Amino acid sequence: MIHASDSNSAARPQTLYEARLIDAENSTELSVESLVQRIASTDVVVIGEYHGHQAAHLLQSRIQAALYRQQPLQVLSMEQFTFDNQPAIDAYLSGKTGETEMIEDSSAWDNYRASYRPLVEFARQHGLPVIAANAPAAIVRCVGRTGPGYLERLPAADRAQLPDNAFMDTPAYREKFTAAISSSHGAADDAMRKRMNNTYKAQLLRDNTMASRILAARGAHPGHQIVHTTGTFHSEGHLGTVAMLKQRAPEVSVTVISPVVWPADEESAPFYENRNNGDFLYFIQPLPEEFLDEEREHKAMSARFRRPAEDTCQGDST
């Protein structure tokens, strides 16, 4: 067992593929099989990830398959696809298109083949639905640029596909988001605060859309367990998407599985300070640093987020 007072008894993950599952309530180490036996009857299982971390994606795949053996009525819900691309996912699942066609048609993430292919292929091979759960990227981007009022400028048909109360939130999530943004931007003037608020609203649109899509999937597939994959910020501490699920449907049971990085310079497992991140935790190695040269990092980030010339929003004056 790994106890909060004696967490140095835990063995460090030995490779970037290894994840060590821990019960957040009593710090007991679990196998995947023992975990799924405990959560097989949960309505929604949310598996948080650090995008692109090999251990997270391997664990998601193992949990998906193990849960299926316990409960074959299963739906895979994914942050990694937006709901406007659901037809492209369905076409692939039904055998009408090939994988590359699906990747192109669905605007799949660049790391799809390395990270998410096993999840989708398991669903395809077993005839399971896959839900593209996220909000359309263009709408999220424009809310982040122009504010929540952007939704009012959308055509009625587009707005109708988005959830009611699209910017519902909780004080704890706002506090967490503000702290995260402030730590990377420093002191903010009025213009920066406005941009930060718009960015937060865009984040809420994602969370509320994912919660709404999960609940819609439950309605469309009664008795099915939903396995939802998402970046850990959307679920950690039962905030974000998870909090929106509970607000929209308090009767739905949700289990949160959250990653915790075990830094190389820490002897003891970082259990105690992370025990509230989820119902279950998994320790993983940190990924290598992307940059040591700050100037190269800045240039890379600027290029990554540069606005395309044709990128406009409804009602733009430019």
mmCIF file of C-alpha atoms in Angstrom:
data_model
loop_
_atom_site.group_PDB
_atom_site.id
_atom_site.type_symbol
_atom_site.label_atom_id
_atom_site.label_comp_id
_atom_site.label_asym_id
_atom_site.label_seq_id
_atom_site.Cartn_x
_atom_site.Cartn_y
_atom_site.Cartn_z
ATOM 1 C CA MET A 1 0.000 0.000 0.000
ATOM 2 C CA ILE A 2 1.004 3.622 -0.538
ATOM 3 C CA HIS A 3 0.044 5.773 2.411
ATOM 4 C CA ALA A 4 0.052 9.562 2.500
ATOM 5 C CA SER A 5 2.376 9.386 5.490
ATOM 6 C CA ASP A 6 4.607 6.734 3.932
ATOM 7 C CA SER A 7 4.338 7.422 0.208
ATOM 8 C CA ASN A 8 8.066 6.834 -0.341
ATOM 9 C CA SER A 9 7.233 3.110 -0.337
ATOM 10 C CA ALA A 10 5.795 3.540 -3.855
ATOM 11 C CA ALA A 11 7.937 2.461 -6.758
ATOM 12 C CA ARG A 12 8.560 5.143 -9.357
ATOM 13 C CA PRO A 13 7.208 4.451 -12.874
ATOM 14 C CA GLN A 14 10.145 3.012 -14.792
ATOM 15 C CA THR A 15 9.207 4.015 -18.348
ATOM 16 C CA LEU A 16 7.117 6.628 -20.128
ATOM 17 C CA TYR A 17 4.570 3.891 -20.825
ATOM 18 C CA GLU A 18 4.047 2.942 -17.188
ATOM 19 C CA ALA A 19 1.193 4.247 -15.037
ATOM 20 C CA ARG A 20 0.731 3.249 -11.408
ATOM 21 C CA LEU A 21 -2.949 3.319 -10.374
ATOM 22 C CA ILE A 22 -3.797 4.508 -6.850
ATOM 23 C CA ASP A 23 -7.069 4.738 -4.922
ATOM 24 C CA ALA A 24 -7.262 8.402 -3.907
ATOM 25 C CA GLU A 25 -9.311 7.610 -0.819
ATOM 26 C CA ASN A 26 -6.937 5.213 0.912
ATOM 27 C CA SER A 27 -3.768 5.320 -1.254
ATOM 28 C CA THR A 28 -3.999 1.618 -2.119
ATOM 29 C CA GLU A 29 -2.276 0.595 -5.336
ATOM 30 C CA LEU A 30 -4.607 -1.042 -7.873
ATOM 31 C CA SER A 31 -4.325 -3.128 -11.003
ATOM 32 C CA VAL A 32 -6.457 -2.180 -13.999
ATOM 33 C CA GLU A 33 -8.612 -5.245 -13.386
ATOM 34 C CA SER A 34 -9.230 -4.406 -9.732
ATOM 35 C CA LEU A 35 -10.037 -0.818 -10.690
ATOM 36 C CA VAL A 36 -12.656 -1.737 -13.281
ATOM 37 C CA GLN A 37 -14.341 -4.203 -10.948
ATOM 38 C CA ARG A 38 -15.015 -1.258 -8.646
ATOM 39 C CA ILE A 39 -16.272 1.118 -11.328
ATOM 40 C CA ALA A 40 -18.102 -1.250 -13.679
ATOM 41 C CA SER A 41 -21.484 0.115 -12.584
ATOM 42 C CA THR A 42 -20.523 3.801 -12.772
ATOM 43 C CA ASP A 43 -22.550 5.734 -15.343
ATOM 44 C CA VAL A 44 -19.669 7.862 -16.646
ATOM 45 C CA VAL A 45 -15.961 7.099 -16.314
ATOM 46 C CA VAL A 46 -13.788 10.139 -17.074
ATOM 47 C CA ILE A 47 -10.126 9.380 -17.764
ATOM 48 C CA GLY A 48 -8.023 12.536 -17.667
ATOM 49 C CA GLU A 49 -4.815 12.806 -19.634
ATOM 50 C CA TYR A 50 -1.840 14.959 -20.405
ATOM 51 C CA HIS A 51 -2.196 15.169 -24.176
ATOM 52 C CA GLY A 52 0.478 13.137 -25.914
ATOM 53 C CA HIS A 53 1.729 11.286 -22.821
ATOM 54 C CA GLN A 54 2.259 7.643 -23.756
ATOM 55 C CA ALA A 55 1.368 6.292 -20.304
ATOM 56 C CA ALA A 56 -1.953 8.138 -20.241
ATOM 57 C CA HIS A 57 -3.034 6.876 -23.648
ATOM 58 C CA LEU A 58 -1.959 3.303 -22.953
ATOM 59 C CA LEU A 59 -3.861 3.335 -19.655
ATOM 60 C CA GLN A 60 -6.985 4.721 -21.330
ATOM 61 C CA SER A 61 -6.902 1.883 -23.832
ATOM 62 C CA ARG A 62 -6.414 -0.745 -21.134
ATOM 63 C CA ILE A 63 -9.258 0.640 -19.012
ATOM 64 C CA GLN A 64 -11.568 0.854 -22.036
ATOM 65 C CA ALA A 65 -10.995 -2.823 -22.883
ATOM 66 C CA ALA A 66 -11.197 -3.999 -19.264
ATOM 67 C CA LEU A 67 -14.453 -2.112 -18.664
ATOM 68 C CA TYR A 68 -15.892 -3.623 -21.837
ATOM 69 C CA ARG A 69 -15.227 -7.094 -20.436
ATOM 70 C CA GLN A 70 -17.225 -6.111 -17.356
ATOM 71 C CA GLN A 71 -19.904 -4.086 -19.175
ATOM 72 C CA PRO A 72 -20.085 -4.571 -22.966
ATOM 73 C CA LEU A 73 -22.737 -1.866 -23.309
ATOM 74 C CA GLN A 74 -20.239 0.953 -23.731
ATOM 75 C CA VAL A 75 -19.941 4.306 -25.479
ATOM 76 C CA LEU A 76 -16.638 6.082 -26.103
ATOM 77 C CA SER A 77 -16.874 9.872 -25.719
ATOM 78 C CA MET A 78 -13.895 12.004 -26.736
ATOM 79 C CA GLU A 79 -12.825 15.583 -26.192
ATOM 80 C CA GLN A 80 -10.464 15.055 -29.126
ATOM 81 C CA PHE A 81 -13.226 15.353 -31.743
ATOM 82 C CA THR A 82 -15.732 18.196 -32.173
ATOM 83 C CA PHE A 83 -19.400 17.464 -32.679
ATOM 84 C CA ASP A 84 -19.593 19.111 -36.088
ATOM 85 C CA ASN A 85 -17.312 16.304 -37.254
ATOM 86 C CA GLN A 86 -19.525 13.511 -35.886
ATOM 87 C CA PRO A 87 -20.611 12.462 -39.416
ATOM 88 C CA ALA A 88 -16.978 11.783 -40.345
ATOM 89 C CA ILE A 89 -16.539 9.562 -37.279
ATOM 90 C CA ASP A 90 -19.771 7.701 -38.004
ATOM 91 C CA ALA A 91 -18.806 7.169 -41.637
ATOM 92 C CA TYR A 92 -15.549 5.544 -40.573
ATOM 93 C CA LEU A 93 -17.187 3.364 -37.928
ATOM 94 C CA SER A 94 -19.720 2.111 -40.476
ATOM 95 C CA GLY A 95 -17.042 1.217 -43.017
ATOM 96 C CA LYS A 96 -17.846 3.950 -45.523
ATOM 97 C CA THR A 97 -14.415 5.620 -45.314
ATOM 98 C CA GLY A 98 -10.843 4.663 -44.554
ATOM 99 C CA GLU A 99 -8.757 5.882 -41.645
ATOM 100 C CA THR A 100 -6.893 8.625 -43.515
ATOM 101 C CA GLU A 101 -10.169 9.887 -44.942
ATOM 102 C CA MET A 102 -11.626 9.986 -41.428
ATOM 103 C CA ILE A 103 -8.587 11.816 -40.077
ATOM 104 C CA GLU A 104 -8.831 14.429 -42.821
ATOM 105 C CA ASP A 105 -12.628 14.752 -42.711
ATOM 106 C CA SER A 106 -12.797 15.020 -38.905
ATOM 107 C CA SER A 107 -9.850 17.411 -38.460
ATOM 108 C CA ALA A 108 -8.362 14.842 -36.092
ATOM 109 C CA TRP A 109 -5.544 15.935 -33.828
ATOM 110 C CA ASP A 110 -2.018 15.551 -35.187
ATOM 111 C CA ASN A 111 -1.264 12.804 -32.666
ATOM 112 C CA TYR A 112 -4.361 10.765 -33.519
ATOM 113 C CA ARG A 113 -2.497 7.726 -34.829
ATOM 114 C CA ALA A 114 -0.052 7.634 -31.935
ATOM 115 C CA SER A 115 -2.504 8.422 -29.128
ATOM 116 C CA TYR A 116 -6.164 7.816 -29.990
ATOM 117 C CA ARG A 117 -6.187 5.198 -32.733
ATOM 118 C CA PRO A 118 -6.350 2.271 -30.222
ATOM 119 C CA LEU A 119 -9.463 3.723 -28.553
ATOM 120 C CA VAL A 120 -11.347 4.304 -31.795
ATOM 121 C CA GLU A 121 -10.267 0.968 -33.261
ATOM 122 C CA PHE A 122 -11.466 -0.898 -30.185
ATOM 123 C CA ALA A 123 -14.825 0.817 -30.514
ATOM 124 C CA ARG A 124 -14.979 0.121 -34.257
ATOM 125 C CA GLN A 125 -14.058 -3.541 -33.871
ATOM 126 C CA HIS A 126 -16.728 -4.048 -31.199
ATOM 127 C CA GLY A 127 -19.465 -1.982 -32.818
ATOM 128 C CA LEU A 128 -19.455 0.690 -30.094
ATOM 129 C CA PRO A 129 -20.593 4.297 -30.622
ATOM 130 C CA VAL A 130 -17.945 7.035 -30.558
ATOM 131 C CA ILE A 131 -19.131 10.488 -29.533
ATOM 132 C CA ALA A 132 -17.364 13.582 -30.829
ATOM 133 C CA ALA A 133 -17.960 15.535 -27.635
ATOM 134 C CA ASN A 134 -16.197 18.869 -27.978
ATOM 135 C CA ALA A 135 -17.578 22.170 -29.243
ATOM 136 C CA PRO A 136 -16.715 23.215 -32.810
ATOM 137 C CA ALA A 137 -13.224 24.682 -32.891
ATOM 138 C CA ALA A 138 -14.205 27.767 -34.889
ATOM 139 C CA ILE A 139 -16.945 28.706 -32.416
ATOM 140 C CA VAL A 140 -14.679 28.173 -29.408
ATOM 141 C CA ARG A 141 -11.969 30.259 -31.042
ATOM 142 C CA CYS A 142 -14.348 33.112 -31.791
ATOM 143 C CA VAL A 143 -15.780 33.135 -28.262
ATOM 144 C CA GLY A 144 -12.207 33.382 -27.028
ATOM 145 C CA ARG A 145 -11.539 36.295 -29.365
ATOM 146 C CA THR A 146 -14.762 38.292 -29.130
ATOM 147 C CA GLY A 147 -16.513 37.100 -25.972
ATOM 148 C CA PRO A 148 -19.615 35.069 -25.086
ATOM 149 C CA GLY A 149 -21.879 37.383 -27.076
ATOM 150 C CA TYR A 150 -20.523 35.721 -30.190
ATOM 151 C CA LEU A 151 -23.056 32.928 -29.771
ATOM 152 C CA GLU A 152 -25.879 35.425 -30.289
ATOM 153 C CA ARG A 153 -24.511 36.200 -33.750
ATOM 154 C CA LEU A 154 -24.595 32.589 -34.882
ATOM 155 C CA PRO A 155 -27.353 31.323 -37.174
ATOM 156 C CA ALA A 156 -30.198 29.831 -35.166
ATOM 157 C CA ALA A 157 -29.479 26.316 -36.482
ATOM 158 C CA ASP A 158 -25.869 26.498 -35.278
ATOM 159 C CA ARG A 159 -26.812 27.949 -31.903
ATOM 160 C CA ALA A 160 -29.423 25.234 -31.380
ATOM 161 C CA GLN A 161 -26.716 22.557 -31.479
ATOM 162 C CA LEU A 162 -24.892 24.130 -28.533
ATOM 163 C CA PRO A 163 -25.942 23.447 -24.944
ATOM 164 C CA ASP A 164 -28.314 25.609 -22.959
ATOM 165 C CA ASN A 165 -26.457 27.659 -20.339
ATOM 166 C CA ALA A 166 -23.322 27.268 -22.400
ATOM 167 C CA PHE A 167 -21.216 29.260 -19.914
ATOM 168 C CA MET A 168 -22.382 27.663 -16.674
ATOM 169 C CA ASP A 169 -19.498 27.373 -14.221
ATOM 170 C CA THR A 170 -18.491 26.952 -10.583
ATOM 171 C CA PRO A 171 -16.491 29.359 -8.383
ATOM 172 C CA ALA A 172 -13.794 26.734 -7.766
ATOM 173 C CA TYR A 173 -13.224 26.222 -11.490
ATOM 174 C CA ARG A 174 -13.033 29.954 -12.158
ATOM 175 C CA GLU A 175 -10.472 30.258 -9.367
ATOM 176 C CA LYS A 176 -8.421 27.384 -10.742
ATOM 177 C CA PHE A 177 -8.511 28.755 -14.282
ATOM 178 C CA THR A 178 -7.606 32.272 -13.189
ATOM 179 C CA ALA A 179 -4.686 30.976 -11.150
ATOM 180 C CA ALA A 180 -3.408 28.940 -14.100
ATOM 181 C CA ILE A 181 -3.656 31.835 -16.551
ATOM 182 C CA SER A 182 -2.210 34.376 -14.119
ATOM 183 C CA SER A 183 0.807 32.202 -13.402
ATOM 184 C CA SER A 184 1.710 32.213 -17.086
ATOM 185 C CA HIS A 185 0.841 35.865 -17.867
ATOM 186 C CA GLY A 186 1.712 37.739 -14.682
ATOM 187 C CA ALA A 187 -0.069 40.944 -13.686
ATOM 188 C CA ALA A 188 -2.990 41.832 -15.951
ATOM 189 C CA ASP A 189 -4.298 45.200 -17.138
ATOM 190 C CA ASP A 190 -7.930 45.745 -18.167
ATOM 191 C CA ALA A 191 -7.355 44.543 -21.724
ATOM 192 C CA MET A 192 -5.623 41.417 -20.494
ATOM 193 C CA ARG A 193 -8.390 40.730 -17.979
ATOM 194 C CA LYS A 194 -10.956 40.986 -20.769
ATOM 195 C CA ARG A 195 -8.983 38.532 -22.892
ATOM 196 C CA MET A 196 -8.634 36.196 -19.925
ATOM 197 C CA ASN A 197 -12.390 36.329 -19.304
ATOM 198 C CA ASN A 198 -13.116 35.555 -22.948
ATOM 199 C CA THR A 199 -10.653 32.658 -22.818
ATOM 200 C CA TYR A 200 -12.422 31.355 -19.739
ATOM 201 C CA LYS A 201 -15.785 31.562 -21.485
ATOM 202 C CA ALA A 202 -14.345 29.562 -24.381
ATOM 203 C CA GLN A 203 -13.175 26.964 -21.874
ATOM 204 C CA LEU A 204 -16.648 26.827 -20.322
ATOM 205 C CA LEU A 205 -18.185 26.332 -23.754
ATOM 206 C CA ARG A 206 -16.016 23.254 -24.195
ATOM 207 C CA ASP A 207 -16.894 21.875 -20.752
ATOM 208 C CA ASN A 208 -20.629 22.477 -21.050
ATOM 209 C CA THR A 209 -20.695 21.052 -24.561
ATOM 210 C CA MET A 210 -18.878 17.901 -23.476
ATOM 211 C CA ALA A 211 -21.197 17.461 -20.489
ATOM 212 C CA SER A 212 -24.238 17.967 -22.718
ATOM 213 C CA ARG A 213 -22.962 15.517 -25.329
ATOM 214 C CA ILE A 214 -22.272 12.881 -22.679
ATOM 215 C CA LEU A 215 -25.799 13.220 -21.322
ATOM 216 C CA ALA A 216 -27.245 13.082 -24.839
ATOM 217 C CA ALA A 217 -25.284 9.870 -25.425
ATOM 218 C CA ARG A 218 -26.786 8.391 -22.268
ATOM 219 C CA GLY A 219 -30.237 9.234 -23.578
ATOM 220 C CA ALA A 220 -29.509 7.759 -26.999
ATOM 221 C CA HIS A 221 -27.943 4.596 -25.553
ATOM 222 C CA PRO A 222 -29.836 3.645 -22.384
ATOM 223 C CA GLY A 223 -27.960 1.326 -20.046
ATOM 224 C CA HIS A 224 -24.599 2.015 -21.652
ATOM 225 C CA GLN A 225 -21.558 3.084 -19.689
ATOM 226 C CA ILE A 226 -19.850 6.204 -21.045
ATOM 227 C CA VAL A 227 -16.040 6.247 -21.133
ATOM 228 C CA HIS A 228 -14.905 9.832 -21.697
ATOM 229 C CA THR A 229 -11.318 10.830 -22.522
ATOM 230 C CA THR A 230 -10.222 14.400 -21.876
ATOM 231 C CA GLY A 231 -7.396 16.667 -20.894
ATOM 232 C CA THR A 232 -7.077 16.508 -17.124
ATOM 233 C CA PHE A 233 -7.834 20.217 -16.628
ATOM 234 C CA HIS A 234 -11.414 19.502 -17.762
ATOM 235 C CA SER A 235 -11.974 16.895 -15.031
ATOM 236 C CA GLU A 236 -9.362 17.231 -12.292
ATOM 237 C CA GLY A 237 -10.827 17.830 -8.857
ATOM 238 C CA HIS A 238 -14.290 16.984 -10.233
ATOM 239 C CA LEU A 239 -14.339 20.429 -11.851
ATOM 240 C CA GLY A 240 -14.920 21.539 -15.441
ATOM 241 C CA THR A 241 -16.841 18.994 -17.477
ATOM 242 C CA VAL A 242 -17.450 16.815 -14.421
ATOM 243 C CA ALA A 243 -18.953 19.676 -12.412
ATOM 244 C CA MET A 244 -21.156 20.565 -15.375
ATOM 245 C CA LEU A 245 -22.317 16.947 -15.598
ATOM 246 C CA LYS A 246 -23.299 16.986 -11.943
ATOM 247 C CA GLN A 247 -25.096 20.308 -12.246
ATOM 248 C CA ARG A 248 -27.028 19.168 -15.306
ATOM 249 C CA ALA A 249 -27.796 15.642 -14.050
ATOM 250 C CA PRO A 250 -27.096 15.183 -10.310
ATOM 251 C CA GLU A 251 -28.355 11.602 -10.447
ATOM 252 C CA VAL A 252 -25.594 10.484 -12.834
ATOM 253 C CA SER A 253 -22.675 8.719 -11.160
ATOM 254 C CA VAL A 254 -19.224 9.835 -12.321
ATOM 255 C CA THR A 255 -15.780 8.406 -11.611
ATOM 256 C CA VAL A 256 -12.728 10.583 -12.281
ATOM 257 C CA ILE A 257 -9.310 9.079 -12.986
ATOM 258 C CA SER A 258 -6.556 11.712 -12.983
ATOM 259 C CA PRO A 259 -2.862 11.678 -13.907
ATOM 260 C CA VAL A 260 -0.189 12.880 -11.497
ATOM 261 C CA VAL A 261 3.348 13.535 -12.684
ATOM 262 C CA TRP A 262 6.023 12.148 -10.376
ATOM 263 C CA PRO A 263 8.987 14.514 -10.863
ATOM 264 C CA ALA A 264 12.364 12.882 -11.276
ATOM 265 C CA ASP A 265 13.842 14.864 -8.376
ATOM 266 C CA GLU A 266 11.192 13.754 -5.848
ATOM 267 C CA GLU A 267 11.870 10.575 -3.883
ATOM 268 C CA SER A 268 8.342 10.095 -2.554
ATOM 269 C CA ALA A 269 5.213 9.639 -4.583
ATOM 270 C CA PRO A 270 3.323 12.976 -4.726
ATOM 271 C CA PHE A 271 0.147 11.489 -3.310
ATOM 272 C CA TYR A 272 -0.939 13.713 -0.450
ATOM 273 C CA GLU A 273 -1.007 17.031 -2.338
ATOM 274 C CA ASN A 274 -2.876 15.434 -5.275
ATOM 275 C CA ARG A 275 -5.302 13.163 -3.449
ATOM 276 C CA ASN A 276 -8.315 15.389 -4.298
ATOM 277 C CA ASN A 277 -7.598 15.406 -8.046
ATOM 278 C CA GLY A 278 -9.785 12.376 -8.705
ATOM 279 C CA ASP A 279 -11.387 9.260 -7.289
ATOM 280 C CA PHE A 280 -8.383 7.381 -8.620
ATOM 281 C CA LEU A 281 -4.941 8.660 -9.573
ATOM 282 C CA TYR A 282 -2.205 7.338 -11.768
ATOM 283 C CA PHE A 283 1.443 8.284 -11.357
ATOM 284 C CA ILE A 284 3.457 8.842 -14.522
ATOM 285 C CA GLN A 285 6.895 10.085 -15.472
ATOM 286 C CA PRO A 286 7.254 13.681 -16.663
ATOM 287 C CA LEU A 287 7.689 14.186 -20.381
ATOM 288 C CA PRO A 288 10.989 15.692 -21.588
ATOM 289 C CA GLU A 289 11.099 19.483 -21.687
ATOM 290 C CA GLU A 290 10.266 20.792 -25.143
ATOM 291 C CA PHE A 291 12.594 23.782 -25.038
ATOM 292 C CA LEU A 292 15.518 25.050 -23.016
ATOM 293 C CA ASP A 293 16.039 28.078 -25.257
ATOM 294 C CA GLU A 294 13.390 30.680 -24.342
ATOM 295 C CA GLU A 295 13.672 32.529 -27.657
ATOM 296 C CA ARG A 296 13.123 29.343 -29.661
ATOM 297 C CA GLU A 297 10.169 28.467 -27.424
ATOM 298 C CA HIS A 298 8.594 31.885 -27.948
ATOM 299 C CA LYS A 299 8.965 31.630 -31.727
ATOM 300 C CA ALA A 300 7.507 28.127 -31.745
ATOM 301 C CA MET A 301 4.527 29.159 -29.610
ATOM 302 C CA SER A 302 3.882 32.203 -31.797
ATOM 303 C CA ALA A 303 3.909 30.054 -34.925
ATOM 304 C CA ARG A 304 1.687 27.425 -33.299
ATOM 305 C CA PHE A 305 -1.023 29.918 -32.367
ATOM 306 C CA ARG A 306 -0.709 32.361 -35.243
ATOM 307 C CA ARG A 307 -4.114 33.319 -36.610
ATOM 308 C CA PRO A 308 -4.611 32.169 -40.223
ATOM 309 C CA ALA A 309 -5.334 34.961 -42.699
ATOM 310 C CA GLU A 310 -8.744 33.471 -43.549
ATOM 311 C CA ASP A 311 -9.705 33.004 -39.892
ATOM 312 C CA THR A 312 -12.657 35.328 -39.264
ATOM 313 C CA CYS A 313 -15.619 35.346 -36.919
ATOM 314 C CA GLN A 314 -19.287 36.133 -37.578
ATOM 315 C CA GLY A 315 -19.677 39.901 -37.401
ATOM 316 C CA ASP A 316 -15.970 40.704 -37.680
ATOM 317 C CA SER A 317 -15.287 44.152 -39.032
ATOM 318 C CA THR A 318 -11.889 43.079 -40.337
#
